[in-house]
GROMACS .gro file of C-alpha atoms in nm:
model
  414
    1MET     CA    1  -3.604   7.508   1.719
    2ASP     CA    2  -3.537   7.408   1.358
    3SER     CA    3  -3.430   7.040   1.352
    4ASN     CA    4  -3.220   7.098   1.038
    5HIS     CA    5  -3.032   7.384   1.196
    6ASN     CA    6  -2.677   7.305   1.303
    7PRO     CA    7  -2.641   7.455   1.651
    8PHE     CA    8  -2.265   7.462   1.616
    9SER     CA    9  -2.147   7.696   1.343
   10ASP     CA   10  -1.782   7.717   1.255
   11ASP     CA   11  -1.733   8.033   1.460
   12GLU     CA   12  -1.958   7.936   1.754
   13ALA     CA   13  -1.873   7.568   1.819
   14LEU     CA   14  -1.721   7.440   2.140
   15ASN     CA   15  -1.346   7.401   2.142
   16PRO     CA   16  -1.287   7.098   1.904
   17SER     CA   17  -0.951   7.017   2.056
   18GLU     CA   18  -1.137   6.896   2.361
   19PHE     CA   19  -1.324   6.621   2.164
   20ASN     CA   20  -1.043   6.435   1.984
   21ASP     CA   21  -1.026   6.057   1.925
   22GLU     CA   22  -0.848   5.976   2.251
   23PRO     CA   23  -0.947   6.246   2.497
   24ASP     CA   24  -0.797   6.287   2.839
   25TYR     CA   25  -1.116   6.315   3.040
   26GLU     CA   26  -0.956   6.495   3.330
   27GLU     CA   27  -0.805   6.756   3.098
   28THR     CA   28  -1.134   6.785   2.904
   29ALA     CA   29  -1.328   6.868   3.219
   30GLN     CA   30  -1.077   7.143   3.304
   31SER     CA   31  -1.051   7.288   2.954
   32LEU     CA   32  -1.411   7.413   2.917
   33SER     CA   33  -1.410   7.781   2.856
   34PRO     CA   34  -1.578   8.010   3.111
   35GLU     CA   35  -1.849   8.088   2.854
   36ASP     CA   36  -1.926   7.717   2.804
   37ARG     CA   37  -1.940   7.655   3.180
   38ARG     CA   38  -2.181   7.946   3.223
   39ALA     CA   39  -2.397   7.805   2.938
   40ILE     CA   40  -2.420   7.469   3.120
   41ASP     CA   41  -2.512   7.644   3.444
   42ARG     CA   42  -2.786   7.842   3.272
   43LEU     CA   43  -2.924   7.520   3.117
   44VAL     CA   44  -2.936   7.355   3.461
   45ASP     CA   45  -3.099   7.662   3.619
   46SER     CA   46  -3.366   7.662   3.347
   47GLY     CA   47  -3.469   7.306   3.442
   48TRP     CA   48  -3.303   7.158   3.131
   49SER     CA   49  -3.536   7.358   2.908
   50PRO     CA   50  -3.346   7.491   2.604
   51ASP     CA   51  -3.636   7.718   2.511
   52ALA     CA   52  -3.615   7.900   2.845
   53ALA     CA   53  -3.238   7.950   2.817
   54ASP     CA   54  -3.030   8.154   2.576
   55SER     CA   55  -2.874   8.033   2.251
   56GLY     CA   56  -2.554   7.915   2.420
   57ALA     CA   57  -2.746   7.688   2.656
   58GLY     CA   58  -2.948   7.561   2.360
   59LYS     CA   59  -2.629   7.450   2.188
   60VAL     CA   60  -2.522   7.255   2.497
   61ALA     CA   61  -2.869   7.095   2.524
   62ALA     CA   62  -2.851   6.985   2.160
   63LEU     CA   63  -2.509   6.828   2.220
   64LEU     CA   64  -2.621   6.643   2.533
   65GLY     CA   65  -2.943   6.531   2.365
   66GLY     CA   66  -2.744   6.330   2.112
   67LEU     CA   67  -2.617   6.102   2.388
   68ASP     CA   68  -2.956   5.937   2.445
   69GLY     CA   69  -3.082   5.939   2.090
   70VAL     CA   70  -3.308   5.663   1.961
   71ALA     CA   71  -3.133   5.390   1.761
   72LEU     CA   72  -3.215   5.373   1.392
   73PRO     CA   73  -3.425   5.077   1.270
   74GLU     CA   74  -3.132   4.929   1.083
   75ASP     CA   75  -2.924   4.945   1.400
   76ARG     CA   76  -3.192   4.753   1.588
   77THR     CA   77  -3.204   4.488   1.316
   78LEU     CA   78  -2.826   4.449   1.327
   79ALA     CA   79  -2.839   4.412   1.705
   80ASP     CA   80  -3.114   4.147   1.681
   81VAL     CA   81  -2.925   3.949   1.417
   82THR     CA   82  -2.607   3.969   1.623
   83MET     CA   83  -2.781   3.837   1.935
   84VAL     CA   84  -2.938   3.551   1.737
   85ARG     CA   85  -2.597   3.452   1.602
   86VAL     CA   86  -2.442   3.466   1.948
   87ALA     CA   87  -2.721   3.250   2.092
   88ARG     CA   88  -2.689   3.001   1.806
   89ARG     CA   89  -2.314   2.976   1.849
   90ARG     CA   90  -2.353   2.914   2.222
   91GLU     CA   91  -2.604   2.639   2.147
   92LEU     CA   92  -2.367   2.477   1.898
   93GLU     CA   93  -2.080   2.495   2.146
   94ARG     CA   94  -2.291   2.317   2.409
   95ARG     CA   95  -2.402   2.049   2.165
   96GLU     CA   96  -2.176   1.745   2.149
   97PRO     CA   97  -2.059   1.653   1.798
   98GLU     CA   98  -2.205   1.334   1.653
   99LEU     CA   99  -2.095   1.101   1.375
  100THR     CA  100  -2.317   1.063   1.073
  101PRO     CA  101  -2.478   0.716   1.036
  102ALA     CA  102  -2.237   0.631   0.753
  103ASP     CA  103  -1.932   0.733   0.959
  104ALA     CA  104  -2.063   0.539   1.260
  105ASP     CA  105  -2.106   0.227   1.044
  106ALA     CA  106  -1.755   0.272   0.907
  107LEU     CA  107  -1.615   0.305   1.259
  108ASP     CA  108  -1.781  -0.020   1.370
  109ALA     CA  109  -1.659  -0.202   1.060
  110TRP     CA  110  -1.305  -0.067   1.109
  111VAL     CA  111  -1.295  -0.191   1.470
  112LEU     CA  112  -1.428  -0.536   1.373
  113ALA     CA  113  -1.168  -0.557   1.096
  114GLY     CA  114  -0.891  -0.527   1.354
  115PHE     CA  115  -0.833  -0.158   1.275
  116ASP     CA  116  -0.728  -0.250   0.923
  117PRO     CA  117  -0.918  -0.037   0.667
  118ALA     CA  118  -0.814  -0.274   0.387
  119LYS     CA  119  -1.040  -0.544   0.536
  120VAL     CA  120  -1.347  -0.319   0.556
  121PRO     CA  121  -1.623  -0.372   0.293
  122GLY     CA  122  -1.593  -0.152  -0.012
  123SER     CA  123  -1.891   0.070   0.067
  124LEU     CA  124  -1.726   0.175   0.394
  125LYS     CA  125  -1.359   0.147   0.305
  126GLN     CA  126  -1.303   0.515   0.227
  127ARG     CA  127  -1.460   0.633   0.552
  128ALA     CA  128  -1.276   0.365   0.750
  129ALA     CA  129  -0.948   0.488   0.602
  130ALA     CA  130  -1.035   0.837   0.725
  131HIS     CA  131  -1.093   0.697   1.075
  132ASP     CA  132  -0.757   0.521   1.055
  133ARG     CA  133  -0.575   0.841   0.955
  134LEU     CA  134  -0.744   1.035   1.233
  135ALA     CA  135  -0.655   0.769   1.490
  136SER     CA  136  -0.290   0.773   1.381
  137MET     CA  137  -0.281   1.147   1.448
  138VAL     CA  138  -0.420   1.095   1.797
  139THR     CA  139  -0.192   0.807   1.894
  140ALA     CA  140   0.123   0.954   1.745
  141GLY     CA  141   0.347   1.116   2.008
  142GLY     CA  142   0.686   1.272   2.046
  143SER     CA  143   1.001   1.083   2.127
  144ALA     CA  144   1.056   1.019   2.496
  145PRO     CA  145   1.394   1.071   2.668
  146ALA     CA  146   1.610   0.761   2.686
  147MET     CA  147   1.619   0.774   3.067
  148LEU     CA  148   1.239   0.778   3.084
  149ILE     CA  149   1.218   0.477   2.853
  150ASP     CA  150   1.466   0.280   3.065
  151GLN     CA  151   1.284   0.366   3.387
  152THR     CA  152   0.950   0.266   3.238
  153LEU     CA  153   1.082  -0.068   3.113
  154ALA     CA  154   1.241  -0.139   3.450
  155ARG     CA  155   0.912  -0.072   3.624
  156VAL     CA  156   0.728  -0.300   3.380
  157ARG     CA  157   0.977  -0.581   3.450
  158GLU     CA  158   0.922  -0.540   3.824
  159VAL     CA  159   0.547  -0.574   3.781
  160ASP     CA  160   0.589  -0.878   3.553
  161GLU     CA  161   0.819  -1.052   3.799
  162ALA     CA  162   0.577  -0.986   4.082
  163SER     CA  163   0.291  -1.131   3.878
  164LEU     CA  164   0.488  -1.451   3.817
  165GLU     CA  165   0.497  -1.538   4.186
  166PRO     CA  166   0.291  -1.852   4.249
  167ILE     CA  167  -0.055  -1.801   4.391
  168PRO     CA  168  -0.100  -2.012   4.702
  169ILE     CA  169  -0.374  -2.270   4.676
  170GLY     CA  170  -0.525  -2.412   4.989
  171ARG     CA  171  -0.407  -2.762   5.069
  172ASN     CA  172  -0.534  -3.011   5.317
  173ARG     CA  173  -0.323  -3.163   5.587
  174GLY     CA  174  -0.198  -3.432   5.355
  175GLY     CA  175  -0.044  -3.172   5.119
  176ARG     CA  176  -0.283  -3.246   4.831
  177VAL     CA  177  -0.473  -2.984   4.631
  178ARG     CA  178  -0.834  -2.979   4.737
  179PHE     CA  179  -1.079  -3.108   4.479
  180TRP     CA  180  -1.335  -2.840   4.556
  181ASP     CA  181  -1.086  -2.567   4.463
  182PHE     CA  182  -1.080  -2.697   4.108
  183VAL     CA  183  -1.457  -2.731   4.109
  184ALA     CA  184  -1.495  -2.368   4.215
  185VAL     CA  185  -1.257  -2.244   3.944
  186ALA     CA  186  -1.427  -2.453   3.675
  187ALA     CA  187  -1.769  -2.332   3.784
  188SER     CA  188  -1.653  -1.970   3.767
  189LEU     CA  189  -1.523  -2.022   3.415
  190VAL     CA  190  -1.845  -2.187   3.302
  191ILE     CA  191  -2.060  -1.911   3.450
  192GLY     CA  192  -1.841  -1.639   3.299
  193ALA     CA  193  -1.851  -1.800   2.957
  194SER     CA  194  -2.229  -1.847   2.973
  195VAL     CA  195  -2.269  -1.475   3.043
  196LEU     CA  196  -2.010  -1.334   2.803
  197TRP     CA  197  -2.067  -1.561   2.506
  198PRO     CA  198  -2.424  -1.445   2.426
  199VAL     CA  199  -2.317  -1.083   2.471
  200MET     CA  200  -2.026  -1.123   2.231
  201ASN     CA  201  -2.247  -1.298   1.977
  202SER     CA  202  -2.507  -1.022   2.003
  203VAL     CA  203  -2.247  -0.749   1.948
  204ARG     CA  204  -2.099  -0.937   1.652
  205GLU     CA  205  -2.442  -0.991   1.494
  206GLU     CA  206  -2.545  -0.627   1.541
  207SER     CA  207  -2.226  -0.522   1.365
  208ARG     CA  208  -2.302  -0.756   1.073
  209GLN     CA  209  -2.653  -0.614   1.056
  210THR     CA  210  -2.512  -0.259   1.043
  211ILE     CA  211  -2.263  -0.343   0.767
  212CYS     CA  212  -2.537  -0.521   0.573
  213ALA     CA  213  -2.759  -0.211   0.591
  214SER     CA  214  -2.468   0.003   0.473
  215ASN     CA  215  -2.420  -0.231   0.176
  216MET     CA  216  -2.785  -0.185   0.083
  217ARG     CA  217  -2.750   0.193   0.097
  218ALA     CA  218  -2.455   0.167  -0.140
  219SER     CA  219  -2.669  -0.053  -0.367
  220ALA     CA  220  -2.946   0.208  -0.354
  221PHE     CA  221  -2.703   0.475  -0.472
  222ALA     CA  222  -2.589   0.243  -0.752
  223MET     CA  223  -2.950   0.175  -0.856
  224GLY     CA  224  -3.018   0.547  -0.869
  225SER     CA  225  -2.716   0.599  -1.094
  226TYR     CA  226  -2.822   0.307  -1.315
  227ALA     CA  227  -3.176   0.446  -1.340
  228GLY     CA  228  -3.041   0.788  -1.433
  229ALA     CA  229  -2.856   0.636  -1.727
  230ASN     CA  230  -3.138   0.401  -1.833
  231ARG     CA  231  -3.459   0.607  -1.835
  232ASP     CA  232  -3.548   0.537  -1.472
  233ALA     CA  233  -3.530   0.159  -1.523
  234LEU     CA  234  -3.406  -0.078  -1.254
  235PRO     CA  235  -3.114  -0.316  -1.328
  236MET     CA  236  -3.202  -0.573  -1.595
  237ALA     CA  237  -2.979  -0.829  -1.766
  238SER     CA  238  -3.239  -0.978  -2.003
  239ALA     CA  239  -3.573  -0.896  -2.158
  240GLY     CA  240  -3.752  -1.012  -1.844
  241LEU     CA  241  -4.010  -1.224  -2.024
  242PRO     CA  242  -4.229  -1.445  -1.802
  243GLY     CA  243  -4.183  -1.821  -1.802
  244ARG     CA  244  -3.815  -1.813  -1.699
  245LEU     CA  245  -3.681  -2.018  -1.407
  246TRP     CA  246  -3.566  -1.712  -1.216
  247TRP     CA  247  -3.391  -1.903  -0.933
  248ASN     CA  248  -3.157  -2.077  -1.178
  249VAL     CA  249  -2.846  -1.890  -1.058
  250GLY     CA  250  -2.550  -1.918  -1.294
  251ARG     CA  251  -2.759  -1.887  -1.610
  252PRO     CA  252  -2.789  -1.510  -1.667
  253GLU     CA  253  -3.040  -1.550  -1.948
  254GLU     CA  254  -3.285  -1.695  -1.694
  255SER     CA  255  -3.195  -1.602  -1.337
  256ASN     CA  256  -3.323  -1.297  -1.152
  257SER     CA  257  -2.992  -1.270  -0.965
  258ALA     CA  258  -2.823  -1.175  -1.294
  259ASN     CA  259  -3.033  -0.858  -1.295
  260LEU     CA  260  -2.880  -0.751  -0.963
  261PHE     CA  261  -2.535  -0.862  -1.077
  262GLU     CA  262  -2.553  -0.596  -1.351
  263LEU     CA  263  -2.474  -0.328  -1.092
  264SER     CA  264  -2.133  -0.482  -1.032
  265ARG     CA  265  -2.073  -0.588  -1.393
  266GLN     CA  266  -2.127  -0.230  -1.512
  267ASP     CA  267  -1.914  -0.086  -1.227
  268TYR     CA  268  -2.197   0.092  -1.048
  269VAL     CA  269  -2.098  -0.077  -0.723
  270GLY     CA  270  -1.834  -0.323  -0.602
  271LEU     CA  271  -1.922  -0.689  -0.561
  272ASP     CA  272  -1.833  -0.660  -0.192
  273SER     CA  273  -2.131  -0.425  -0.145
  274LEU     CA  274  -2.356  -0.706  -0.272
  275ALA     CA  275  -2.212  -0.952  -0.017
  276CYS     CA  276  -2.372  -0.971   0.326
  277PRO     CA  277  -2.119  -1.038   0.606
  278GLY     CA  278  -2.356  -1.310   0.727
  279ASN     CA  279  -2.296  -1.509   0.406
  280ARG     CA  280  -1.950  -1.660   0.440
  281VAL     CA  281  -1.937  -1.801   0.085
  282ALA     CA  282  -2.035  -1.478  -0.089
  283PRO     CA  283  -1.757  -1.352  -0.322
  284THR     CA  284  -1.638  -0.997  -0.257
  285ARG     CA  285  -1.452  -0.928  -0.582
  286LEU     CA  286  -1.506  -1.002  -0.947
  287THR     CA  287  -1.245  -1.256  -1.056
  288ASP     CA  288  -1.387  -1.318  -1.405
  289PRO     CA  289  -1.446  -0.998  -1.607
  290ALA     CA  290  -1.680  -1.192  -1.836
  291ALA     CA  291  -1.904  -1.310  -1.549
  292ARG     CA  292  -2.269  -1.206  -1.570
  293ASP     CA  293  -2.407  -1.380  -1.263
  294TRP     CA  294  -2.306  -1.553  -0.942
  295ARG     CA  295  -2.202  -1.915  -0.991
  296ARG     CA  296  -2.455  -2.077  -0.756
  297LEU     CA  297  -2.742  -1.985  -0.527
  298GLU     CA  298  -2.532  -2.010  -0.209
  299GLU     CA  299  -2.314  -1.719  -0.323
  300VAL     CA  300  -2.612  -1.482  -0.351
  301SER     CA  301  -2.657  -1.267  -0.039
  302TYR     CA  302  -2.954  -1.051  -0.134
  303SER     CA  303  -3.287  -1.133  -0.296
  304TYR     CA  304  -3.379  -0.882  -0.565
  305ARG     CA  305  -3.725  -0.776  -0.676
  306ILE     CA  306  -3.852  -1.035  -0.928
  307MET     CA  307  -3.819  -0.844  -1.255
  308PHE     CA  308  -3.998  -1.098  -1.476
  309GLY     CA  309  -4.353  -1.026  -1.587
  310ASN     CA  310  -4.540  -0.737  -1.741
  311ASP     CA  311  -4.560  -0.502  -1.441
  312ARG     CA  312  -4.210  -0.391  -1.344
  313PRO     CA  313  -4.148  -0.100  -1.107
  314GLN     CA  314  -3.918   0.190  -1.182
  315TRP     CA  315  -3.673   0.365  -0.955
  316SER     CA  316  -3.900   0.667  -0.914
  317SER     CA  317  -4.228   0.475  -0.883
  318PRO     CA  318  -4.466   0.676  -0.664
  319SER     CA  319  -4.560   0.375  -0.453
  320SER     CA  320  -4.325   0.225  -0.195
  321VAL     CA  321  -4.158  -0.077  -0.360
  322VAL     CA  322  -3.932  -0.337  -0.196
  323LEU     CA  323  -3.625  -0.371  -0.418
  324LEU     CA  324  -3.380  -0.573  -0.210
  325ALA     CA  325  -3.381  -0.790   0.102
  326ASP     CA  326  -3.158  -1.038   0.279
  327ARG     CA  327  -3.162  -1.375   0.102
  328SER     CA  328  -3.502  -1.546   0.101
  329PRO     CA  329  -3.519  -1.865   0.311
  330VAL     CA  330  -3.839  -1.959   0.129
  331VAL     CA  331  -3.656  -1.983  -0.204
  332GLN     CA  332  -3.375  -2.183  -0.041
  333ARG     CA  333  -3.626  -2.442   0.080
  334ALA     CA  334  -3.823  -2.443  -0.245
  335VAL     CA  335  -3.512  -2.512  -0.454
  336LEU     CA  336  -3.443  -2.817  -0.235
  337GLY     CA  337  -3.804  -2.934  -0.267
  338GLN     CA  338  -3.877  -2.879   0.102
  339PRO     CA  339  -4.199  -2.737   0.250
  340ILE     CA  340  -4.174  -2.363   0.288
  341HIS     CA  341  -4.231  -2.155   0.600
  342PRO     CA  342  -4.361  -1.816   0.485
  343MET     CA  343  -4.289  -1.644   0.818
  344GLU     CA  344  -3.930  -1.768   0.840
  345ASN     CA  345  -3.664  -1.498   0.860
  346SER     CA  346  -3.349  -1.482   0.648
  347HIS     CA  347  -3.057  -1.700   0.750
  348ASN     CA  348  -2.814  -1.412   0.687
  349HIS     CA  349  -2.867  -1.283   1.040
  350GLY     CA  350  -2.939  -1.600   1.234
  351ARG     CA  351  -3.313  -1.586   1.158
  352ARG     CA  352  -3.348  -1.273   1.375
  353GLY     CA  353  -3.482  -1.063   1.088
  354GLN     CA  354  -3.378  -0.905   0.760
  355ASN     CA  355  -3.274  -0.570   0.615
  356VAL     CA  356  -3.505  -0.441   0.341
  357LEU     CA  357  -3.431  -0.170   0.081
  358PHE     CA  358  -3.709   0.041  -0.073
  359ASN     CA  359  -3.710   0.244  -0.394
  360ASP     CA  360  -3.679   0.570  -0.198
  361GLY     CA  361  -3.335   0.458  -0.078
  362SER     CA  362  -3.444   0.382   0.278
  363VAL     CA  363  -3.333   0.066   0.459
  364ILE     CA  364  -3.537  -0.079   0.745
  365TRP     CA  365  -3.499  -0.383   0.969
  366LEU     CA  366  -3.794  -0.624   0.972
  367GLU     CA  367  -3.828  -0.882   1.248
  368THR     CA  368  -4.079  -1.069   1.030
  369PRO     CA  369  -4.103  -1.095   0.650
  370GLU     CA  370  -4.435  -0.910   0.652
  371LEU     CA  371  -4.465  -0.539   0.577
  372ALA     CA  372  -4.696  -0.308   0.768
  373ASN     CA  373  -4.974  -0.377   0.514
  374GLY     CA  374  -4.942  -0.754   0.567
  375ASP     CA  375  -4.761  -0.819   0.237
  376ASN     CA  376  -4.508  -1.104   0.266
  377ILE     CA  377  -4.187  -1.017   0.079
  378TRP     CA  378  -4.099  -1.384   0.018
  379LEU     CA  379  -4.418  -1.468  -0.175
  380PRO     CA  380  -4.632  -1.333  -0.459
  381ARG     CA  381  -4.981  -1.223  -0.362
  382ASP     CA  382  -5.154  -1.520  -0.528
  383ILE     CA  383  -4.972  -1.771  -0.309
  384GLU     CA  384  -5.025  -1.555   0.000
  385ILE     CA  385  -5.401  -1.575  -0.056
  386VAL     CA  386  -5.384  -1.954  -0.080
  387ILE     CA  387  -5.168  -1.980   0.233
  388ASP     CA  388  -5.414  -1.772   0.435
  389HIS     CA  389  -5.662  -2.058   0.401
  390LEU     CA  390  -5.416  -2.328   0.514
  391THR     CA  391  -5.357  -2.441   0.870
  392GLY     CA  392  -5.016  -2.358   1.014
  393ARG     CA  393  -4.939  -2.117   0.728
  394ARG     CA  394  -4.743  -2.376   0.531
  395ALA     CA  395  -4.769  -2.448   0.162
  396SER     CA  396  -4.616  -2.650  -0.116
  397PRO     CA  397  -4.286  -2.519  -0.254
  398LEU     CA  398  -4.261  -2.249  -0.516
  399ASN     CA  399  -4.175  -2.359  -0.867
  400GLY     CA  400  -3.954  -2.064  -0.964
  401PHE     CA  401  -4.185  -1.928  -1.234
  402GLU     CA  402  -4.403  -1.704  -1.015
  403THR     CA  403  -4.416  -1.329  -1.080
  404PRO     CA  404  -4.548  -1.040  -0.870
  405ALA     CA  405  -4.918  -0.963  -0.898
  406GLY     CA  406  -4.838  -0.599  -0.969
  407VAL     CA  407  -4.599  -0.315  -0.897
  408GLU     CA  408  -4.713  -0.291  -0.536
  409ASP     CA  409  -4.676  -0.667  -0.471
  410ALA     CA  410  -4.349  -0.717  -0.280
  411PHE     CA  411  -4.179  -1.034  -0.406
  412VAL     CA  412  -3.802  -1.088  -0.402
  413GLY     CA  413  -3.576  -1.374  -0.505
  414PRO     CA  414  -3.378  -1.584  -0.531
   0.00000   0.00000   0.00000
């Protein structure tokens, strides 16, 4: 049979009124003409072989054959794509939504600030305000009926009055309060405080560590913007010639801290993002528009890569470069003329460790001042070599004129 031949010509087709858009199947089964019914019978008698039947049975076979036709390739592709989308949507529906790291940091900071977004550090303030608006939508409710309010208040008063009833305390026969009752209560309070106090301190310190890391990420974004406007250079306030006393904070023509201060002075980042919550004396806003540096060393929260010397890294340097870290305790001791402890951790986080920012924008937490390659971020490589030969890993103080041995030498200050 010719595949291009239409078995149903205009004058030989089955009754079209029986195949409308909304057929009544009972009426359709009864409306077949006697000739069509005989054609179906002949097709069945021939063993469903159109070639063995007449032309009428062949037409019926062609019609029935279309019911189990093979799907076209594009139909199969559409079905596959549809099933993939359905499976993906089911997977997404089963997956619990999660906050981004930045939103999670903002939520912690908002809670610690007493749910006041105005008290949250600048780098998280916008996200904290979004949390505050969302919470107001959740807690807001409709007005309750006056009767319900009165009944609720009455019930609260009943509970309060019941709670005010005196608690009986055991007394001895003489009517005096027993001494051991007070001892038991005092012991319970002491034990409870000894358990809860370290937990509360740990939670508070972890929150400070999180906010500090968020500040460094904001500083990384600011450094990237600064580098984009200054031929990939990192923040610099002076020519960076060697021989300057770089820990002399308050003198921007000398200090290394003035280089970091440029980010705030040029409005790349707020001063609050350069203030670690572990440094209580760090200023969070610029009060003097003409200021070019912090006023004293104690106000500096973060030690910046020493930018004095001939080899200075760039923002897009191929090697991994430490750009920022929590304030160096080695510099603090050296300024006071005290012996330094190279393995001492920053005081910003109770000497538990320090956040460190790299030139790729990543922030990591180090429990020691040494990187994975053994490089100490508080010291230049020359002094590290000398210290390796000393007992107890102690050395004489720095003098404030040291510079990194090269781009890959991690050395931050002050």
